[in-house]
Coordinates of C-alpha atoms in Angstrom, one line a residue:
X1 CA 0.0 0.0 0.0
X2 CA 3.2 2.4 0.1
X3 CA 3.3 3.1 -3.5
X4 CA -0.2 4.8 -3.7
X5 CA -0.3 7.7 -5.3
X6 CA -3.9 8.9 -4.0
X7 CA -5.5 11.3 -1.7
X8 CA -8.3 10.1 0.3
X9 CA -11.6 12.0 0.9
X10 CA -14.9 11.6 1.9
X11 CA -17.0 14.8 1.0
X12 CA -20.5 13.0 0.2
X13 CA -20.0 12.9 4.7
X14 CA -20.7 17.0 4.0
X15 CA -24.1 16.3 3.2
X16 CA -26.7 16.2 5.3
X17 CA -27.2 12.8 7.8
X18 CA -30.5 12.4 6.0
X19 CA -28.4 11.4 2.5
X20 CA -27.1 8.3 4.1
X21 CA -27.1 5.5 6.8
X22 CA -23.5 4.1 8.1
X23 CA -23.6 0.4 7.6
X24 CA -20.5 -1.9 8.1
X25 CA -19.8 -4.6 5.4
X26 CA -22.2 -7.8 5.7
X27 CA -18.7 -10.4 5.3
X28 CA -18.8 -13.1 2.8
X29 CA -17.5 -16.2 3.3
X30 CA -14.4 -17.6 1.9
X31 CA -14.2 -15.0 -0.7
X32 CA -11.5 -14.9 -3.5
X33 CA -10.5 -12.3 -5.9
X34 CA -11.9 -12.9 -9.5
X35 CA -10.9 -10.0 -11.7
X36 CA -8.7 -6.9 -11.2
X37 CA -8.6 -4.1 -13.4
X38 CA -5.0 -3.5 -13.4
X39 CA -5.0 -0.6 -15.8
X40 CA -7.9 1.4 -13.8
X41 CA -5.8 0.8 -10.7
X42 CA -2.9 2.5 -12.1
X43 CA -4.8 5.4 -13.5
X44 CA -6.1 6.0 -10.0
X45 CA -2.8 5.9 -8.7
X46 CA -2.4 2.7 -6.6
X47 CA -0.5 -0.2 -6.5
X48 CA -1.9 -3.2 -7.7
X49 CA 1.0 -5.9 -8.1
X50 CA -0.7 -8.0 -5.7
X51 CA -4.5 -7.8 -6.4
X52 CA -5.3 -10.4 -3.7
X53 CA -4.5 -7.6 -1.0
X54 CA -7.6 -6.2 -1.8
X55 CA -9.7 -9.7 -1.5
X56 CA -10.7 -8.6 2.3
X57 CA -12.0 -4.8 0.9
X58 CA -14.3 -6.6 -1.6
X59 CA -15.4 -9.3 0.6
X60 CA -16.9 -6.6 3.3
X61 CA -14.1 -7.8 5.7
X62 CA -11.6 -5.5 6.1
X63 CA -11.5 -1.5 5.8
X64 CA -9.0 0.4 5.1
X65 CA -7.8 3.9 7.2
X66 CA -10.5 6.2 5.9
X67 CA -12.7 4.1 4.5
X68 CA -16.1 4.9 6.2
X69 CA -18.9 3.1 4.6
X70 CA -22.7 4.0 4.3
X71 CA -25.6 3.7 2.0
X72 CA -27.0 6.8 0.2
X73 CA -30.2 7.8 0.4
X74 CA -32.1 8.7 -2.5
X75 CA -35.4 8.4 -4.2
X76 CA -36.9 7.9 -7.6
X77 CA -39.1 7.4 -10.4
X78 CA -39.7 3.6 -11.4
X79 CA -41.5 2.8 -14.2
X80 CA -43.1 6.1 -14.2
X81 CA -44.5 5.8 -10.3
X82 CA -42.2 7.6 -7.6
X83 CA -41.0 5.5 -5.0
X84 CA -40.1 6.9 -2.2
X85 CA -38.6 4.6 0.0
X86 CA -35.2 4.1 -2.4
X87 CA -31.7 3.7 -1.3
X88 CA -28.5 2.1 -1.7
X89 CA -30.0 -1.6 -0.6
X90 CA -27.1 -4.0 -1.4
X91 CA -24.1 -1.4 -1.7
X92 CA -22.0 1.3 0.1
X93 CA -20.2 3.8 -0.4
X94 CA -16.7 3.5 1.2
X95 CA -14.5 6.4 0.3
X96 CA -13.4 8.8 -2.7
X97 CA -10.1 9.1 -3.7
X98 CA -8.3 11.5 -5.8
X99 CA -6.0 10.3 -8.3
X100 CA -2.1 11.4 -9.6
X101 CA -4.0 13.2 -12.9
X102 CA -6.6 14.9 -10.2
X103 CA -9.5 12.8 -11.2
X104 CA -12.2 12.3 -8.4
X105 CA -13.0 8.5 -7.5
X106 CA -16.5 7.1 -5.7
X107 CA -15.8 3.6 -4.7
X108 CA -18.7 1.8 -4.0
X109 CA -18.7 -2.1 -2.9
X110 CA -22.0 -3.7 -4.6
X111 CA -22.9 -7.0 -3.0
X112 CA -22.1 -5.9 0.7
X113 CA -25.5 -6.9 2.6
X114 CA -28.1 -5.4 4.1
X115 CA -29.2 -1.6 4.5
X116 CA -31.5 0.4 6.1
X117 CA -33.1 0.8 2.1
X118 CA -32.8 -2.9 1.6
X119 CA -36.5 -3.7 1.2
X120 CA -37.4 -6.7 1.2
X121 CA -33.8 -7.6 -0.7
X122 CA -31.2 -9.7 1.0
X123 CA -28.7 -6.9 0.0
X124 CA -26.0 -9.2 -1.2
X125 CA -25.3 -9.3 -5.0
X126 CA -25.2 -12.5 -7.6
X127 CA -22.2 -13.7 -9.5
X128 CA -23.8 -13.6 -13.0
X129 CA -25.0 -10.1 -12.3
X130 CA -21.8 -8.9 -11.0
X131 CA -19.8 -10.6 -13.7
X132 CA -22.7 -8.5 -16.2
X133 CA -21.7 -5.0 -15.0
X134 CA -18.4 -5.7 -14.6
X135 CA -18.3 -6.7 -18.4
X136 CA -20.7 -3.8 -19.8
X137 CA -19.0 -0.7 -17.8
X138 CA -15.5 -1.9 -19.5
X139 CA -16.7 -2.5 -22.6
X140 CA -18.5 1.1 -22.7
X141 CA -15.6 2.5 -21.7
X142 CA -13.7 0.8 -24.7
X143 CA -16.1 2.3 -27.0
X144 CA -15.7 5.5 -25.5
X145 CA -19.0 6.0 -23.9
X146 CA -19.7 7.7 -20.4
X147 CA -19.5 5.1 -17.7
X148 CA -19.2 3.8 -14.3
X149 CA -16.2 1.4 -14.1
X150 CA -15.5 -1.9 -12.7
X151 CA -12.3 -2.1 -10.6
X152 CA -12.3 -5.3 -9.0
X153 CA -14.9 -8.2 -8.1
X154 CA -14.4 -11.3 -5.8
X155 CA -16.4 -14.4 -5.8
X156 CA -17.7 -16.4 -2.7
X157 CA -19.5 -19.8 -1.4
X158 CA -22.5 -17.7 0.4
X159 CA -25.7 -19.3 -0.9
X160 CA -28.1 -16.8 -2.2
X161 CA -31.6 -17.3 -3.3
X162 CA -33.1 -15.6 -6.3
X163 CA -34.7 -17.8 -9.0
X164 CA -32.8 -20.9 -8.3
X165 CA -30.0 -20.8 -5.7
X166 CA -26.8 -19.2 -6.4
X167 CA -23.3 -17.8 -5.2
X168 CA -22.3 -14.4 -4.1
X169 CA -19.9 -11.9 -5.3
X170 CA -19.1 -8.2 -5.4
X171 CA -18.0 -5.6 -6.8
X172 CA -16.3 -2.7 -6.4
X173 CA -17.5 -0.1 -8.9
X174 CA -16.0 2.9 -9.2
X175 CA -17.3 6.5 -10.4
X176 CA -16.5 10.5 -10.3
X177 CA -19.5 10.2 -8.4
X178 CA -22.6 8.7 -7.7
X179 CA -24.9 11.1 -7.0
X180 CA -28.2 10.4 -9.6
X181 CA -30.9 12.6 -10.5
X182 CA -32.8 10.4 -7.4
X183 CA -31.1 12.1 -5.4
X184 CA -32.2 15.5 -5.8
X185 CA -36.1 14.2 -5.6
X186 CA -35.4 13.3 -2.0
X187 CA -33.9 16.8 -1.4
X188 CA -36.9 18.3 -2.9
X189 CA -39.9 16.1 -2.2
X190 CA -38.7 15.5 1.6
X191 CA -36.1 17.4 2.7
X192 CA -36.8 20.9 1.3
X193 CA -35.5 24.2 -0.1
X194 CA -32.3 24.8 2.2
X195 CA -31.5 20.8 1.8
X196 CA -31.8 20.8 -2.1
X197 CA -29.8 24.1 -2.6
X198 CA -26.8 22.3 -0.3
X199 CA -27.1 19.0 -2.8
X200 CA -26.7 21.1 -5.8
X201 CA -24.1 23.8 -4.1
X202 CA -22.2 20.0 -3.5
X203 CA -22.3 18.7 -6.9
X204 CA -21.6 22.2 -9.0
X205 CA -18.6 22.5 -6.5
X206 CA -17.3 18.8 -7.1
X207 CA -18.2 18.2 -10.4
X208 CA -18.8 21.4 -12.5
X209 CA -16.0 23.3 -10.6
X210 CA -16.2 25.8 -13.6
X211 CA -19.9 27.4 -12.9
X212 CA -18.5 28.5 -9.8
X213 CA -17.9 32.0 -10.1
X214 CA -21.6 32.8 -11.5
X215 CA -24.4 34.3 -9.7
X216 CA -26.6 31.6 -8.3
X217 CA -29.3 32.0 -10.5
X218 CA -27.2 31.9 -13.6
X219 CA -24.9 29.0 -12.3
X220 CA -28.2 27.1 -11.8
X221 CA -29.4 27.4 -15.0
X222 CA -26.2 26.4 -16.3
X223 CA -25.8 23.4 -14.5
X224 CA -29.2 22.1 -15.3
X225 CA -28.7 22.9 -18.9
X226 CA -25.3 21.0 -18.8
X227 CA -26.9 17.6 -17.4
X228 CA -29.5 17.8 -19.4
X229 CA -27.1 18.0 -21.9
X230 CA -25.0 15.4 -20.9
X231 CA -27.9 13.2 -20.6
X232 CA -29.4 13.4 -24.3
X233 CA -25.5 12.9 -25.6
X234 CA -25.3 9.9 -23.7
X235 CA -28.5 8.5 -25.2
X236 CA -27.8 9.5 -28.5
X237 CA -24.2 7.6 -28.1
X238 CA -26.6 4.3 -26.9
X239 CA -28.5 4.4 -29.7
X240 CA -25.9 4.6 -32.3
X241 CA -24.4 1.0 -30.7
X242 CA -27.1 -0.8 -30.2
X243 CA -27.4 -0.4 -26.5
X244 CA -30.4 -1.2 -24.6
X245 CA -30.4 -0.1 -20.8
X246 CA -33.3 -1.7 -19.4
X247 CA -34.1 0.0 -16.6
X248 CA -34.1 3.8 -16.9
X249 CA -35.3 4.8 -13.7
X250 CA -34.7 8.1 -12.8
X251 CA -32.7 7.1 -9.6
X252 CA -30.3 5.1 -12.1
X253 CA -29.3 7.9 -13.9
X254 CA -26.2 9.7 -13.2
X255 CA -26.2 13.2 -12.4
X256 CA -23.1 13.8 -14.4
X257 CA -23.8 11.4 -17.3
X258 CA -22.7 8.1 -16.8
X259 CA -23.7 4.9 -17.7
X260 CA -25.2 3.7 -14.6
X261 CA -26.2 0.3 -13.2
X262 CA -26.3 -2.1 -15.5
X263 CA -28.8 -4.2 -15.1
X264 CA -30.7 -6.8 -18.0
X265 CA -29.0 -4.3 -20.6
X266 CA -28.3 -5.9 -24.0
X267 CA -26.4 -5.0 -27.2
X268 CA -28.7 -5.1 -30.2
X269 CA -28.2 -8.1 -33.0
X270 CA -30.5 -8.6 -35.2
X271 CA -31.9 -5.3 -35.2
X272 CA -35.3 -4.7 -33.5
X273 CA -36.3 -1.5 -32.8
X274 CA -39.0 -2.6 -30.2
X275 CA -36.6 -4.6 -28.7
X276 CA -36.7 -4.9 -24.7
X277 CA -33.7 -6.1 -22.8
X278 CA -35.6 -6.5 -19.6
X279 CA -38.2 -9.6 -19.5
X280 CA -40.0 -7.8 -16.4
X281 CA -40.8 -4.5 -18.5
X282 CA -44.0 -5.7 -19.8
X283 CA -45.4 -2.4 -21.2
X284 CA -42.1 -1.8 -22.7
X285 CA -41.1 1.4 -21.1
X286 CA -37.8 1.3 -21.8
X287 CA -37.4 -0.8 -25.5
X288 CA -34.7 0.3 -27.5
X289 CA -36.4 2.9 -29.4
X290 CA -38.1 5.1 -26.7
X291 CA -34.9 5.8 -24.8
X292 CA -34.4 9.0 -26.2
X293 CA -38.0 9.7 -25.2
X294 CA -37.1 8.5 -21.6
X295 CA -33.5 10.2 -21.1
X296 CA -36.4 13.7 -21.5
X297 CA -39.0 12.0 -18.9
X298 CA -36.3 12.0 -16.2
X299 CA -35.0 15.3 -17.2
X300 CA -38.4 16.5 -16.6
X301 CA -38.5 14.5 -12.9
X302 CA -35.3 16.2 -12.6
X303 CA -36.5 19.6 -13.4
X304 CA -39.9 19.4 -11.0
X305 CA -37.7 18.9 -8.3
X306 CA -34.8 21.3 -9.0
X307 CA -38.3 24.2 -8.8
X308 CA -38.3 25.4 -5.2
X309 CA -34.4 26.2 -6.1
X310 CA -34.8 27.5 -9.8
X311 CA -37.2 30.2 -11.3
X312 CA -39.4 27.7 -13.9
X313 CA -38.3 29.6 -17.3
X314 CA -34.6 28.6 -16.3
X315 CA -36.0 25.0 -15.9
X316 CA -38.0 25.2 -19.8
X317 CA -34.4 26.5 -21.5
X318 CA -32.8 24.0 -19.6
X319 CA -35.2 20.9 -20.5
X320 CA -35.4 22.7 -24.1
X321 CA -31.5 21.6 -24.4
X322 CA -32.5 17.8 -24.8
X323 CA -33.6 17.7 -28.0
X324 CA -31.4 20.2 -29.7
X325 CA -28.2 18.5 -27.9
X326 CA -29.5 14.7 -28.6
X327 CA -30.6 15.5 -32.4
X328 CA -27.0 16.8 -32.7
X329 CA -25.7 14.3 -31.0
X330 CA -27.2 11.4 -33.2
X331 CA -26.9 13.0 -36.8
X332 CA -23.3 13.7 -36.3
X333 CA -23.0 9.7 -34.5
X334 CA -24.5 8.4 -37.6
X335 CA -23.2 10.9 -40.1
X336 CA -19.7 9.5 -38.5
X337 CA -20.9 6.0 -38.8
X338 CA -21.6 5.8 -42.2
X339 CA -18.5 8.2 -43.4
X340 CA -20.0 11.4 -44.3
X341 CA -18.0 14.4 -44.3
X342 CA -20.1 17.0 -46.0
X343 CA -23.6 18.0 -44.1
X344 CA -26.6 17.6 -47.1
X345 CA -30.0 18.0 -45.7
X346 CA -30.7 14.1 -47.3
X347 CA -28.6 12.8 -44.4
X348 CA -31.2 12.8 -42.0
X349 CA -34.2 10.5 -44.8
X350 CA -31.1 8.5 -45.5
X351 CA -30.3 7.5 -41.8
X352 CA -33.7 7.1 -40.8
X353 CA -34.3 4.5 -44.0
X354 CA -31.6 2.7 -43.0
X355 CA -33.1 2.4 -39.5
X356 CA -36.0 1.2 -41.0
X357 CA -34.7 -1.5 -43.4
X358 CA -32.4 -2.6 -40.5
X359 CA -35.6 -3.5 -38.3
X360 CA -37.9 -4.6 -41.5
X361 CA -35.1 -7.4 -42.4
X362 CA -33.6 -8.2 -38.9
X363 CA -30.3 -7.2 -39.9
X364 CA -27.1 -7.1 -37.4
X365 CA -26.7 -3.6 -36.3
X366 CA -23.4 -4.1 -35.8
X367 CA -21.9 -6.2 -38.4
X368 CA -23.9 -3.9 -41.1
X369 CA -21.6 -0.8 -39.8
X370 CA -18.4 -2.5 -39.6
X371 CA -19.2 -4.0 -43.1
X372 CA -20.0 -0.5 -44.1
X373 CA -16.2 0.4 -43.1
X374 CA -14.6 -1.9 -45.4
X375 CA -16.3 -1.5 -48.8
X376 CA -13.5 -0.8 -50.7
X377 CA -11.3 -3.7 -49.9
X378 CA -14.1 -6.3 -48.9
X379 CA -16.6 -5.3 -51.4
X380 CA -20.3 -5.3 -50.8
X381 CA -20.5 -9.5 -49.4
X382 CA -20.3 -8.6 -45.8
X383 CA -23.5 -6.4 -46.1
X384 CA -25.3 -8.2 -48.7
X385 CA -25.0 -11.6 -46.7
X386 CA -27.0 -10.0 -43.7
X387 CA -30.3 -9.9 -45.8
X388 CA -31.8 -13.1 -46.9
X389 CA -33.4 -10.9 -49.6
X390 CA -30.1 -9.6 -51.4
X391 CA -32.1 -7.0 -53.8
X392 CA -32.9 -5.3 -50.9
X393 CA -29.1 -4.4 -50.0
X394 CA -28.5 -3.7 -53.5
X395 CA -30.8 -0.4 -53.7
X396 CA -29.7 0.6 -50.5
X397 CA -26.1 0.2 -51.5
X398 CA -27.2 2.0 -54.6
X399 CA -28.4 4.9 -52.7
X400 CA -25.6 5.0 -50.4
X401 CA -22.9 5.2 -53.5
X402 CA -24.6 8.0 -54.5
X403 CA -24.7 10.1 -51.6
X404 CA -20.7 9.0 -51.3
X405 CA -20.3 11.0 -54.8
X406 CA -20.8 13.9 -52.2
X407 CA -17.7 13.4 -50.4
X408 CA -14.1 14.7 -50.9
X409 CA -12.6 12.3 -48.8
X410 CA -10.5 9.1 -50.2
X411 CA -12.2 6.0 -49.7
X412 CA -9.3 4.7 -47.6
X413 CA -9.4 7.2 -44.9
X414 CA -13.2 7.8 -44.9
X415 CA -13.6 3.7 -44.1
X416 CA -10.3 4.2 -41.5
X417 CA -12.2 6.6 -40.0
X418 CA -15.5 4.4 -39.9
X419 CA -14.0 2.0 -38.0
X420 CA -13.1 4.2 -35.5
X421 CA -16.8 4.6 -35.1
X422 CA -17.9 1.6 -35.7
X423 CA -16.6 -1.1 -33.8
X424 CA -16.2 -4.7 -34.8
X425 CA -16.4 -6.4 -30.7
X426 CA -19.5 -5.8 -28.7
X427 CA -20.7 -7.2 -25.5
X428 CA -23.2 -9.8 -26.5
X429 CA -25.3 -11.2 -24.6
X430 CA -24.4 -14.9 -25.7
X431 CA -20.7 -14.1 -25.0
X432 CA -21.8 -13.1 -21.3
X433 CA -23.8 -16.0 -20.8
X434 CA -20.7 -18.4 -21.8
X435 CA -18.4 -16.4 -19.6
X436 CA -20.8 -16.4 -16.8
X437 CA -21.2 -20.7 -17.2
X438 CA -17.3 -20.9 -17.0
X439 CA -17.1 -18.5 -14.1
X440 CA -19.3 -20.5 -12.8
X441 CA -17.5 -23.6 -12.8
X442 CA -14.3 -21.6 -11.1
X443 CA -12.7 -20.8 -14.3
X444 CA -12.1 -16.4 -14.9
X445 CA -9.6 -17.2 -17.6
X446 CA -12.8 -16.5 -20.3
X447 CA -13.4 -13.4 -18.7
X448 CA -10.6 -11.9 -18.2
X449 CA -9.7 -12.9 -22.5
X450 CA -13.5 -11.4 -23.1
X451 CA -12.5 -8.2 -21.5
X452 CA -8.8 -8.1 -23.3
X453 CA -11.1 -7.8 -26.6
X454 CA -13.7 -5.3 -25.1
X455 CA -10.5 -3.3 -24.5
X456 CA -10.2 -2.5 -27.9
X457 CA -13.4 -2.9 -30.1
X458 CA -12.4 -0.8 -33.2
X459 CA -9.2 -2.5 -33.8
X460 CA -9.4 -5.8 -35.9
X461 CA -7.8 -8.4 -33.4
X462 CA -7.7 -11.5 -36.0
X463 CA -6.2 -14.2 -32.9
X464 CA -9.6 -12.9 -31.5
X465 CA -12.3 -13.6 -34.5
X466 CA -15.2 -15.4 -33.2
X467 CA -15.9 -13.2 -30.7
X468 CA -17.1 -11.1 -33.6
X469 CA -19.4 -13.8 -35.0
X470 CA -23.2 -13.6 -35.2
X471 CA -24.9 -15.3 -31.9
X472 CA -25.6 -18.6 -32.4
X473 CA -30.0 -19.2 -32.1
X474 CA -29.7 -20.3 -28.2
X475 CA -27.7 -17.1 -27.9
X476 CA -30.7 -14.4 -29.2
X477 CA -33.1 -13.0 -27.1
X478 CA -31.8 -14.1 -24.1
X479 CA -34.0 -13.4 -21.4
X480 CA -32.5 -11.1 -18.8
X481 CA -34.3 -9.6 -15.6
X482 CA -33.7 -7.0 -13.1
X483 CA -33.0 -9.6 -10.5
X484 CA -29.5 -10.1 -9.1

């Protein structure tokens, strides 16, 4: 521990008691260290030579000098109906760190027992649900989308029940904060004026240092307008991947932007715009193609509670920033995505045709983009072998040569610079399930070569092929749930 090359800190202890419980560590039993992020560890400034030294912080049995765990309070819209009675009911916070580069860290141990906000949960969490958010915060992070991150998990024999009976594990996730727009709903709805104006006072001062020096009124604005921001570019960088949260709450989103709690998310294949990737959402509230419409819904929760603070035509500019920032956002995603340079006011019909033939003839989202980036030296078989009907990808092909006469660009770099975009390795979900199986059986060695690839999804990795295949059948549709 003498090489570490962080500062410790513990300012979410300057809020208000009412923003958190103190809770010690529920241990688990005989626990072993699974996976270590050794790059993350280095970039927050701490020695990590011997990972098994930090088995004891991940299994709730053993704290370090400062650590002073508790569980945040918060509350929340779920499924459209506000729940007041929300917390942090299998997880605590345990300190923040600051890093060599200055960087702000949260570390939060998920799995670690009961709470005060437990409900009727036994607060611990599952192994395959631990190994699933360990596996989607790195692999967002690869493709260069705002997200929590996974430092380390460890796996244990503690029996828990959930379905069936299975084993425990944790993980320590780790985040420039974890504040979440739930957050401020408790400040508003049951803590009041004075209480809210100290949460957003904390989080401007933390996390959007530069709004400091404004009048309140105008730093207020600001801010809201900046996570409101934040907010539709994060959805707009979902929906150009294929990504599929599944359980937009508004106390799982992240006050600064982040991919938060990943839960029965899923990576598109065929492509479905319907699609749900979580089994419980009957109504399908949070399918594919109403996130954008739901990333505005919790800005608007957000915005009825920031009101006793801010003057309500502040709040409508502010929530007015979504759809200029996401519709930005996404045309210049998919401008990127399918190489074009020059802006022509057919870009937008184009895109949204090709959205629509995509879902008509279940075509993989992904390996139609990565095709895309390779026309020139792979030719037009890689997208015409997605359709069974091939006449179909013949006219769009058509249409899409013709809007490349447009560009200046040389084919070679406009297709280098598509698979920047683009990226050849996603998460999905069959490759989580097989990891998951193996872990299962003791064995993190599929993991840990699964994560090596999510490291770098754009690059073409050809010792690592199939994990770019299509899913085998067994491996669509997979039914995930919120339990874990």
């Amino acid at each position: 521990m003498s090489n570490n090359r962080f500062r410790v800190e513990h300012r979410y202890l300057e809020l208000p008691d009412s923003f958190y419980t103190r809770v010690q560590p529920t241990p688990l039993k005989d626990a072993r260290m699974a996976c270590f992020n050794h790059a993350l560890a280095k970039q927050m400034g701490f020695h990590s030579n011997q990972p098994e030294d930090w088995t004891g912080v991940g299994a709730g049995t053993e704290l370090l000098e400062g650590m002073d765990p508790v569980a945040m309070k918060y509350t929340g819209h779920q499924f459209g109906m506000y729940n007041p009675d929300l917390g942090d009911g299998r997880g605590l916070l345990l300190w923040e760190t600051i890093g060599p580069d200055g960087r702000r860290w949260d570390w939060h141990l998920k799995g670690s027992g009961m709470t005060p906000y437990s409900r009727f949960g036994d607060g611990r969490a599952v192994l395959r649900s631990t190994i699933r958010e360990y596996l989607c915060s790195e692999a967002m992070h690869g493709l260069g989308i705002p997200t929590t991150r996974a430092l380390f998990m460890v796996s244990a024999r503690d029996p828990v029940r959930r379905e069936s009976i299975e084993t425990a594990a944790a993980l320590v996730r780790v985040a420039e904060t974890h504040i979440r727009f739930g957050h401020f709903e408790f400040a508003a709805h049951h803590e009041g004026k004075d209480t809210l104006k100290t949460l957003m006072d904390h989080v401007i001062a933390l996390h959007f240092p530069h709004l400091i020096g404004l009048a309140d009124s105008e730093r207020y604005a600001r801010w809201f307008e900046e996570v409101v921001e934040r907010t539709a570019r994060l959805v707009a960088d979902w929906q150009a991947v294929g990504f599929c949260h599944g359980v937009m709450n508004s106390d799982n989103m992240s006050i600064i932007g982040d991919t938060f709690d990943y839960g029965p998310y899923a990576f598109l294949d065929d492509f479905d715009a319907g699609y749900i990737a979580n089994h419980t959402d009957q109504g399908g509230r949070y399918a594919y193609n109403r996130q954008p419409e739901i990333g505005f819904v919790n800005c608007q929760y957000l915005a009825n509670a920031l009101l006793p603070v801010m003057d309500e035509d502040g709040v409508r500019r502010g929530l007015k920033r979504y759809e200029v920032a996401y519709n930005e956002r996404f045309l210049q995603n998919m401008r990127d995505k399918l190489g074009l340079v020059q802006e022509d006011q057919s870009d937008l019909p184009l895109i949204m045709d090709t959205f629509s033939m995509l879902h008509e003839h279940h075509v993989d989202f992904t390996r139609f983009f990565r095709g895309l980036s390779s026309l020139t030296t792979k030719g037009t078989a890689p997208i015409r072998d997605l359709f069974v009907d091939r006449s179909v990808a013949d006219q769009w092909l058509e249409r899409y040569q013709q809007r490349l006469e447009m560009e200046s660009r040389a084919h070679d770099a406009r297709e280098y610079a598509m698979r920047q975009v683009n990226p050849k390795y996603i998460l999905r979900n069959y490759l989580a399930q097989q990891v998951i199986q193996e872990a299962q059986n003791g064995d993190y060695e599929p993991m840990k070569e699964l994560l090596k690839v999510l490291e770098k999804p754009f690059d073409e990795q050809p010792e690592f092929e199939g994990y770019a295949a299509l899913p085998p059948d067994w491996g669509k549709h997979l039914n995930i749930s919120c339990s874990s």
